[in-house]
Amino acid sequence: MTMHSPRTETRSLEGWKASVIELSECGSDEIGLDECDGLVDGLVEIAKSPGGAEAIGEAGALVAGLYGKFRAGTEYGLLLQGILDRVCMVPGGHVGLGGIFGAIGIEDGSSDKNAYFALDVVRVVLRHLFLREGELRGSRREILGACYDAMLRVAERNGLSNLA
């Protein structure tokens, strides 16, 4: 990847979406850590802008489309971890987590084909929160509650109650 690749033009929501769409059309051997970092960096900038929480939610559906596209599950996990840790920690950015869940149909069950993606998101954020924080305060507590509630609903709807 060169620095002038369209994949790195992620500072606006439209540019970010174009990058995600381009990546979703790539083979799994073409997506790596540089692309993950670029997407997270761009989404952090978007989250800081007015209407950022809504934009983060809109981005969630596109991120779901990348599920299984990465060379290694580790890279996809880093993308999720970056979004959930860096983006949702922008002041007010935690509101976007609910938007991500809503965008991929977790809350209302309209898109349970993304159930495993949803559970992966929840798994990553819960693991990261517990590894990093001895005590959860403020927005991190809200994120934990939102993740746990969403995980239970998705698992129950999909007969995966043993995962919850």
Coordinates of N, CA and C in Angstrom, one line a residue, residues 8 13 29-30 40 52 86 115 122 138 142:
T8 N -6.3 4.8 2.3 CA -5.8 5.5 3.4 C -6.5 6.9 3.5
L13 N -16.3 10.7 6.5 CA -17.1 9.5 6.6 C -17.2 8.9 5.2
D29 N -5.7 -12.0 1.5 CA -4.2 -11.8 1.6 C -3.8 -10.3 1.4
E30 N -4.8 -9.5 1.0 CA -4.5 -8.1 0.7 C -4.8 -7.2 1.9
V40 N -9.1 2.5 11.7 CA -9.3 3.0 13.1 C -8.9 4.5 13.2
G52 N -20.6 12.6 15.3 CA -19.7 11.4 15.2 C -20.3 10.1 15.7
R86 N -10.4 2.9 21.0 CA -10.0 4.2 20.7 C -11.2 5.1 20.3
A115 N -24.9 -12.4 13.6 CA -24.9 -12.8 15.0 C -23.5 -13.1 15.5
V122 N -18.6 -8.3 20.9 CA -18.8 -8.3 22.3 C -17.6 -9.0 23.0
G138 N -17.6 5.2 34.5 CA -18.2 6.0 33.5 C -18.6 5.3 32.2
E142 N -20.8 1.7 30.9 CA -21.9 1.7 30.0 C -21.6 0.8 28.8

